[in-house]
Amino acid sequence: MRVHDVLIGPKVTEKSVQSVNTTNVATFLVHPGSNKDQIAAAIESAYDVKVAAVRTTTRKGKSKRRGKKGRYVQLSDQKIAYITLKSGTINAFPSAV
């Protein structure tokens, strides 16, 4: 897989921005079929940082009511990667004030 196939984008929430600033852990949405080695290589090549560790989890999709008749649809699953940085910073996250 190429870098653009592995990384979907940063997961920018209040909690993820705070964890980047305090514990140097970045949060990204990644392709469901990617493994930890591919994720680490993609982060290192895309952002010029050194990765210490990668933790992943899969969040199951919710079932929601959609449409005129209120039928249930299943939203897709998301794979989330928590990347601990050894050195460097990622500028994809805004700085918390």
mmCIF file of N, CA and C in Angstrom:
data_model
loop_
_atom_site.group_PDB
_atom_site.id
_atom_site.type_symbol
_atom_site.label_atom_id
_atom_site.label_comp_id
_atom_site.label_asym_id
_atom_site.label_seq_id
_atom_site.Cartn_x
_atom_site.Cartn_y
_atom_site.Cartn_z
ATOM 1 N N MET A 1 0.834 -1.192 0.000
ATOM 2 C CA MET A 1 0.000 0.000 0.000
ATOM 3 C C MET A 1 0.877 1.253 0.000
ATOM 4 N N ARG A 2 0.391 2.279 -0.663
ATOM 5 C CA ARG A 2 1.094 3.546 -0.668
ATOM 6 C C ARG A 2 0.675 4.379 0.536
ATOM 7 N N VAL A 3 1.413 5.462 0.782
ATOM 8 C CA VAL A 3 1.143 6.320 1.936
ATOM 9 C C VAL A 3 -0.273 6.869 1.885
ATOM 10 N N HIS A 4 -0.710 7.281 0.711
ATOM 11 C CA HIS A 4 -2.040 7.877 0.587
ATOM 12 C C HIS A 4 -3.141 6.837 0.696
ATOM 13 N N ASP A 5 -2.796 5.559 0.495
ATOM 14 C CA ASP A 5 -3.786 4.500 0.682
ATOM 15 C C ASP A 5 -3.946 4.142 2.154
ATOM 16 N N VAL A 6 -2.868 4.241 2.933
ATOM 17 C CA VAL A 6 -2.894 3.845 4.343
ATOM 18 C C VAL A 6 -3.556 4.920 5.199
ATOM 19 N N LEU A 7 -3.125 6.168 5.052
ATOM 20 C CA LEU A 7 -3.624 7.255 5.896
ATOM 21 C C LEU A 7 -4.869 7.888 5.287
ATOM 22 N N ILE A 8 -5.953 7.904 6.042
ATOM 23 C CA ILE A 8 -7.157 8.612 5.609
ATOM 24 C C ILE A 8 -7.078 10.060 6.053
ATOM 25 N N GLY A 9 -6.655 10.295 7.287
ATOM 26 C CA GLY A 9 -6.499 11.659 7.767
ATOM 27 C C GLY A 9 -6.386 11.705 9.269
ATOM 28 N N PRO A 10 -6.009 12.862 9.807
ATOM 29 C CA PRO A 10 -5.923 12.986 11.265
ATOM 30 C C PRO A 10 -7.316 13.052 11.886
ATOM 31 N N LYS A 11 -7.442 12.529 13.071
ATOM 32 C CA LYS A 11 -8.703 12.592 13.818
ATOM 33 C C LYS A 11 -8.575 13.764 14.786
ATOM 34 N N VAL A 12 -9.127 14.895 14.394
ATOM 35 C CA VAL A 12 -8.983 16.124 15.166
ATOM 36 C C VAL A 12 -10.199 16.297 16.070
ATOM 37 N N THR A 13 -9.993 16.003 17.342
ATOM 38 C CA THR A 13 -10.994 16.242 18.367
ATOM 39 C C THR A 13 -10.304 16.983 19.511
ATOM 40 N N GLU A 14 -11.075 17.423 20.459
ATOM 41 C CA GLU A 14 -10.487 18.137 21.589
ATOM 42 C C GLU A 14 -9.525 17.231 22.363
ATOM 43 N N LYS A 15 -9.912 15.983 22.539
ATOM 44 C CA LYS A 15 -9.079 15.033 23.275
ATOM 45 C C LYS A 15 -7.797 14.691 22.511
ATOM 46 N N SER A 16 -7.885 14.527 21.184
ATOM 47 C CA SER A 16 -6.690 14.175 20.416
ATOM 48 C C SER A 16 -5.696 15.330 20.341
ATOM 49 N N VAL A 17 -6.190 16.555 20.244
ATOM 50 C CA VAL A 17 -5.298 17.720 20.226
ATOM 51 C C VAL A 17 -4.583 17.862 21.561
ATOM 52 N N GLN A 18 -5.297 17.609 22.651
ATOM 53 C CA GLN A 18 -4.682 17.681 23.972
ATOM 54 C C GLN A 18 -3.629 16.587 24.154
ATOM 55 N N SER A 19 -3.884 15.381 23.631
ATOM 56 C CA SER A 19 -2.905 14.299 23.788
ATOM 57 C C SER A 19 -1.658 14.538 22.946
ATOM 58 N N VAL A 20 -1.782 15.212 21.810
ATOM 59 C CA VAL A 20 -0.592 15.556 21.017
ATOM 60 C C VAL A 20 0.276 16.543 21.785
ATOM 61 N N ASN A 21 -0.353 17.513 22.428
ATOM 62 C CA ASN A 21 0.407 18.542 23.129
ATOM 63 C C ASN A 21 0.998 18.054 24.447
ATOM 64 N N THR A 22 0.357 17.111 25.122
ATOM 65 C CA THR A 22 0.840 16.681 26.436
ATOM 66 C C THR A 22 1.676 15.408 26.379
ATOM 67 N N THR A 23 1.188 14.364 25.721
ATOM 68 C CA THR A 23 1.879 13.071 25.747
ATOM 69 C C THR A 23 2.519 12.692 24.422
ATOM 70 N N ASN A 24 2.442 13.563 23.401
ATOM 71 C CA ASN A 24 3.056 13.338 22.094
ATOM 72 C C ASN A 24 2.466 12.110 21.391
ATOM 73 N N VAL A 25 1.144 11.922 21.504
ATOM 74 C CA VAL A 25 0.437 10.827 20.841
ATOM 75 C C VAL A 25 -0.533 11.428 19.835
ATOM 76 N N ALA A 26 -0.345 11.086 18.549
ATOM 77 C CA ALA A 26 -1.213 11.584 17.487
ATOM 78 C C ALA A 26 -2.253 10.522 17.143
ATOM 79 N N THR A 27 -3.432 10.964 16.705
ATOM 80 C CA THR A 27 -4.532 10.061 16.381
ATOM 81 C C THR A 27 -4.885 10.226 14.907
ATOM 82 N N PHE A 28 -4.924 9.100 14.182
ATOM 83 C CA PHE A 28 -5.230 9.119 12.756
ATOM 84 C C PHE A 28 -6.279 8.076 12.417
ATOM 85 N N LEU A 29 -7.105 8.381 11.416
ATOM 86 C CA LEU A 29 -7.972 7.380 10.807
ATOM 87 C C LEU A 29 -7.163 6.711 9.705
ATOM 88 N N VAL A 30 -7.166 5.381 9.676
ATOM 89 C CA VAL A 30 -6.361 4.638 8.708
ATOM 90 C C VAL A 30 -7.225 3.632 7.965
ATOM 91 N N HIS A 31 -6.672 3.087 6.896
ATOM 92 C CA HIS A 31 -7.356 2.085 6.087
ATOM 93 C C HIS A 31 -7.568 0.823 6.928
ATOM 94 N N PRO A 32 -8.748 0.204 6.850
ATOM 95 C CA PRO A 32 -9.029 -0.960 7.697
ATOM 96 C C PRO A 32 -8.104 -2.154 7.452
ATOM 97 N N GLY A 33 -7.513 -2.267 6.276
ATOM 98 C CA GLY A 33 -6.653 -3.401 5.973
ATOM 99 C C GLY A 33 -5.182 -3.170 6.258
ATOM 100 N N SER A 34 -4.825 -2.007 6.774
ATOM 101 C CA SER A 34 -3.416 -1.705 7.013
ATOM 102 C C SER A 34 -2.965 -2.251 8.365
ATOM 103 N N ASN A 35 -1.665 -2.594 8.444
ATOM 104 C CA ASN A 35 -1.127 -3.101 9.715
ATOM 105 C C ASN A 35 -0.239 -2.038 10.351
ATOM 106 N N LYS A 36 0.305 -2.336 11.528
ATOM 107 C CA LYS A 36 1.055 -1.343 12.299
ATOM 108 C C LYS A 36 2.341 -0.923 11.605
ATOM 109 N N ASP A 37 3.014 -1.854 10.934
ATOM 110 C CA ASP A 37 4.252 -1.510 10.223
ATOM 111 C C ASP A 37 3.982 -0.553 9.070
ATOM 112 N N GLN A 38 2.911 -0.795 8.323
ATOM 113 C CA GLN A 38 2.550 0.095 7.222
ATOM 114 C C GLN A 38 2.156 1.474 7.732
ATOM 115 N N ILE A 39 1.451 1.524 8.843
ATOM 116 C CA ILE A 39 1.035 2.804 9.418
ATOM 117 C C ILE A 39 2.252 3.600 9.875
ATOM 118 N N ALA A 40 3.201 2.940 10.549
ATOM 119 C CA ALA A 40 4.410 3.620 11.026
ATOM 120 C C ALA A 40 5.232 4.147 9.858
ATOM 121 N N ALA A 41 5.386 3.348 8.809
ATOM 122 C CA ALA A 41 6.153 3.779 7.640
ATOM 123 C C ALA A 41 5.480 4.946 6.935
ATOM 124 N N ALA A 42 4.159 4.926 6.858
ATOM 125 C CA ALA A 42 3.428 6.013 6.205
ATOM 126 C C ALA A 42 3.550 7.311 6.982
ATOM 127 N N ILE A 43 3.452 7.252 8.308
ATOM 128 C CA ILE A 43 3.580 8.453 9.142
ATOM 129 C C ILE A 43 4.994 9.016 9.041
ATOM 130 N N GLU A 44 6.002 8.147 9.094
ATOM 131 C CA GLU A 44 7.390 8.618 9.029
ATOM 132 C C GLU A 44 7.707 9.267 7.693
ATOM 133 N N SER A 45 7.180 8.720 6.596
ATOM 134 C CA SER A 45 7.482 9.304 5.292
ATOM 135 C C SER A 45 6.646 10.551 5.002
ATOM 136 N N ALA A 46 5.421 10.599 5.488
ATOM 137 C CA ALA A 46 4.554 11.741 5.184
ATOM 138 C C ALA A 46 4.875 12.964 6.035
ATOM 139 N N TYR A 47 5.268 12.760 7.303
ATOM 140 C CA TYR A 47 5.438 13.888 8.220
ATOM 141 C C TYR A 47 6.873 14.087 8.706
ATOM 142 N N ASP A 48 7.832 13.279 8.256
ATOM 143 C CA ASP A 48 9.240 13.400 8.659
ATOM 144 C C ASP A 48 9.414 13.393 10.170
ATOM 145 N N VAL A 49 8.853 12.385 10.829
ATOM 146 C CA VAL A 49 8.986 12.205 12.268
ATOM 147 C C VAL A 49 9.424 10.765 12.525
ATOM 148 N N LYS A 50 9.845 10.491 13.747
ATOM 149 C CA LYS A 50 10.197 9.141 14.167
ATOM 150 C C LYS A 50 9.073 8.589 15.036
ATOM 151 N N VAL A 51 8.617 7.386 14.732
ATOM 152 C CA VAL A 51 7.509 6.756 15.448
ATOM 153 C C VAL A 51 8.067 5.793 16.488
ATOM 154 N N ALA A 52 7.602 5.925 17.731
ATOM 155 C CA ALA A 52 8.029 5.030 18.804
ATOM 156 C C ALA A 52 7.112 3.814 18.885
ATOM 157 N N ALA A 53 5.792 4.014 18.799
ATOM 158 C CA ALA A 53 4.847 2.901 18.916
ATOM 159 C C ALA A 53 3.560 3.236 18.180
ATOM 160 N N VAL A 54 2.858 2.184 17.760
ATOM 161 C CA VAL A 54 1.564 2.332 17.096
ATOM 162 C C VAL A 54 0.572 1.400 17.778
ATOM 163 N N ARG A 55 -0.558 1.960 18.199
ATOM 164 C CA ARG A 55 -1.660 1.167 18.744
ATOM 165 C C ARG A 55 -2.873 1.380 17.844
ATOM 166 N N THR A 56 -3.599 0.324 17.555
ATOM 167 C CA THR A 56 -4.760 0.444 16.684
ATOM 168 C C THR A 56 -6.002 -0.116 17.365
ATOM 169 N N THR A 57 -7.137 0.391 16.941
ATOM 170 C CA THR A 57 -8.422 -0.114 17.398
ATOM 171 C C THR A 57 -9.426 0.068 16.272
ATOM 172 N N THR A 58 -10.435 -0.777 16.249
ATOM 173 C CA THR A 58 -11.498 -0.667 15.253
ATOM 174 C C THR A 58 -12.791 -0.295 15.960
ATOM 175 N N ARG A 59 -13.344 0.839 15.562
ATOM 176 C CA ARG A 59 -14.611 1.292 16.129
ATOM 177 C C ARG A 59 -15.728 0.799 15.221
ATOM 178 N N LYS A 60 -16.642 0.051 15.780
ATOM 179 C CA LYS A 60 -17.749 -0.510 15.008
ATOM 180 C C LYS A 60 -18.731 0.591 14.605
ATOM 181 N N GLY A 61 -19.291 0.454 13.404
ATOM 182 C CA GLY A 61 -20.240 1.432 12.900
ATOM 183 C C GLY A 61 -21.578 1.340 13.603
ATOM 184 N N LYS A 62 -22.206 2.480 13.762
ATOM 185 C CA LYS A 62 -23.511 2.539 14.424
ATOM 186 C C LYS A 62 -24.614 2.156 13.433
ATOM 187 N N SER A 63 -25.749 1.766 13.960
ATOM 188 C CA SER A 63 -26.931 1.626 13.121
ATOM 189 C C SER A 63 -27.805 2.846 13.391
ATOM 190 N N LYS A 64 -28.163 3.538 12.320
ATOM 191 C CA LYS A 64 -28.940 4.766 12.440
ATOM 192 C C LYS A 64 -30.175 4.678 11.565
ATOM 193 N N ARG A 65 -31.150 5.483 11.906
ATOM 194 C CA ARG A 65 -32.362 5.555 11.107
ATOM 195 C C ARG A 65 -32.173 6.604 10.028
ATOM 196 N N ARG A 66 -32.426 6.208 8.797
ATOM 197 C CA ARG A 66 -32.254 7.111 7.661
ATOM 198 C C ARG A 66 -33.451 7.016 6.734
ATOM 199 N N GLY A 67 -33.644 8.054 5.983
ATOM 200 C CA GLY A 67 -34.642 8.039 4.924
ATOM 201 C C GLY A 67 -36.034 8.418 5.385
ATOM 202 N N LYS A 68 -36.926 8.443 4.427
ATOM 203 C CA LYS A 68 -38.300 8.868 4.649
ATOM 204 C C LYS A 68 -39.066 7.900 5.558
ATOM 205 N N LYS A 69 -38.796 6.625 5.417
ATOM 206 C CA LYS A 69 -39.520 5.617 6.196
ATOM 207 C C LYS A 69 -38.798 5.245 7.479
ATOM 208 N N GLY A 70 -37.665 5.828 7.749
ATOM 209 C CA GLY A 70 -36.958 5.594 8.999
ATOM 210 C C GLY A 70 -36.343 4.210 9.116
ATOM 211 N N ARG A 71 -35.853 3.699 8.019
ATOM 212 C CA ARG A 71 -35.224 2.385 8.042
ATOM 213 C C ARG A 71 -33.831 2.481 8.636
ATOM 214 N N TYR A 72 -33.392 1.397 9.234
ATOM 215 C CA TYR A 72 -32.068 1.364 9.836
ATOM 216 C C TYR A 72 -31.016 1.036 8.786
ATOM 217 N N VAL A 73 -29.916 1.770 8.823
ATOM 218 C CA VAL A 73 -28.757 1.481 7.975
ATOM 219 C C VAL A 73 -27.544 1.337 8.878
ATOM 220 N N GLN A 74 -26.593 0.537 8.444
ATOM 221 C CA GLN A 74 -25.373 0.313 9.214
ATOM 222 C C GLN A 74 -24.275 1.211 8.669
ATOM 223 N N LEU A 75 -23.722 2.086 9.510
ATOM 224 C CA LEU A 75 -22.605 2.925 9.108
ATOM 225 C C LEU A 75 -21.327 2.088 9.131
ATOM 226 N N SER A 76 -20.329 2.486 8.363
ATOM 227 C CA SER A 76 -19.129 1.678 8.213
ATOM 228 C C SER A 76 -18.237 1.746 9.458
ATOM 229 N N ASP A 77 -17.427 0.699 9.641
ATOM 230 C CA ASP A 77 -16.464 0.652 10.735
ATOM 231 C C ASP A 77 -15.301 1.588 10.436
ATOM 232 N N GLN A 78 -14.621 2.058 11.481
ATOM 233 C CA GLN A 78 -13.452 2.924 11.325
ATOM 234 C C GLN A 78 -12.288 2.347 12.106
ATOM 235 N N LYS A 79 -11.106 2.349 11.481
ATOM 236 C CA LYS A 79 -9.906 1.907 12.176
ATOM 237 C C LYS A 79 -9.140 3.159 12.600
ATOM 238 N N ILE A 80 -8.797 3.221 13.880
ATOM 239 C CA ILE A 80 -8.124 4.382 14.457
ATOM 240 C C ILE A 80 -6.744 3.956 14.918
ATOM 241 N N ALA A 81 -5.730 4.757 14.596
ATOM 242 C CA ALA A 81 -4.361 4.469 15.015
ATOM 243 C C ALA A 81 -3.888 5.561 15.954
ATOM 244 N N TYR A 82 -3.330 5.141 17.096
ATOM 245 C CA TYR A 82 -2.727 6.059 18.062
ATOM 246 C C TYR A 82 -1.224 5.926 17.918
ATOM 247 N N ILE A 83 -0.566 6.992 17.437
ATOM 248 C CA ILE A 83 0.860 6.961 17.124
ATOM 249 C C ILE A 83 1.626 7.735 18.177
ATOM 250 N N THR A 84 2.525 7.050 18.879
ATOM 251 C CA THR A 84 3.408 7.701 19.845
ATOM 252 C C THR A 84 4.661 8.130 19.101
ATOM 253 N N LEU A 85 4.975 9.426 19.172
ATOM 254 C CA LEU A 85 6.111 9.973 18.439
ATOM 255 C C LEU A 85 7.362 9.961 19.305
ATOM 256 N N LYS A 86 8.473 9.518 18.700
ATOM 257 C CA LYS A 86 9.751 9.517 19.396
ATOM 258 C C LYS A 86 10.392 10.895 19.301
ATOM 259 N N SER A 87 10.367 11.465 18.092
ATOM 260 C CA SER A 87 10.920 12.804 17.898
ATOM 261 C C SER A 87 10.137 13.497 16.791
ATOM 262 N N GLY A 88 10.074 14.818 16.876
ATOM 263 C CA GLY A 88 9.360 15.600 15.889
ATOM 264 C C GLY A 88 7.916 15.856 16.294
ATOM 265 N N THR A 89 7.260 16.726 15.537
ATOM 266 C CA THR A 89 5.859 17.043 15.773
ATOM 267 C C THR A 89 5.111 16.971 14.454
ATOM 268 N N ILE A 90 3.815 16.778 14.533
ATOM 269 C CA ILE A 90 2.960 16.735 13.351
ATOM 270 C C ILE A 90 2.137 18.008 13.338
ATOM 271 N N ASN A 91 2.198 18.750 12.230
ATOM 272 C CA ASN A 91 1.531 20.036 12.139
ATOM 273 C C ASN A 91 0.076 19.922 11.708
ATOM 274 N N ALA A 92 -0.474 18.713 11.622
ATOM 275 C CA ALA A 92 -1.861 18.534 11.216
ATOM 276 C C ALA A 92 -2.823 18.890 12.338
ATOM 277 N N PHE A 93 -2.330 18.960 13.568
ATOM 278 C CA PHE A 93 -3.176 19.256 14.717
ATOM 279 C C PHE A 93 -2.992 20.707 15.139
ATOM 280 N N PRO A 94 -4.082 21.448 15.371
ATOM 281 C CA PRO A 94 -3.937 22.837 15.826
ATOM 282 C C PRO A 94 -3.409 22.871 17.252
ATOM 283 N N SER A 95 -2.715 23.932 17.589
ATOM 284 C CA SER A 95 -2.166 24.036 18.941
ATOM 285 C C SER A 95 -3.259 24.496 19.894
ATOM 286 N N ALA A 96 -3.347 23.826 21.026
ATOM 287 C CA ALA A 96 -4.335 24.177 22.038
ATOM 288 C C ALA A 96 -3.837 25.363 22.843
ATOM 289 N N VAL A 97 -4.738 26.255 23.158
ATOM 290 C CA VAL A 97 -4.372 27.458 23.910
ATOM 291 C C VAL A 97 -4.692 27.264 25.367
#
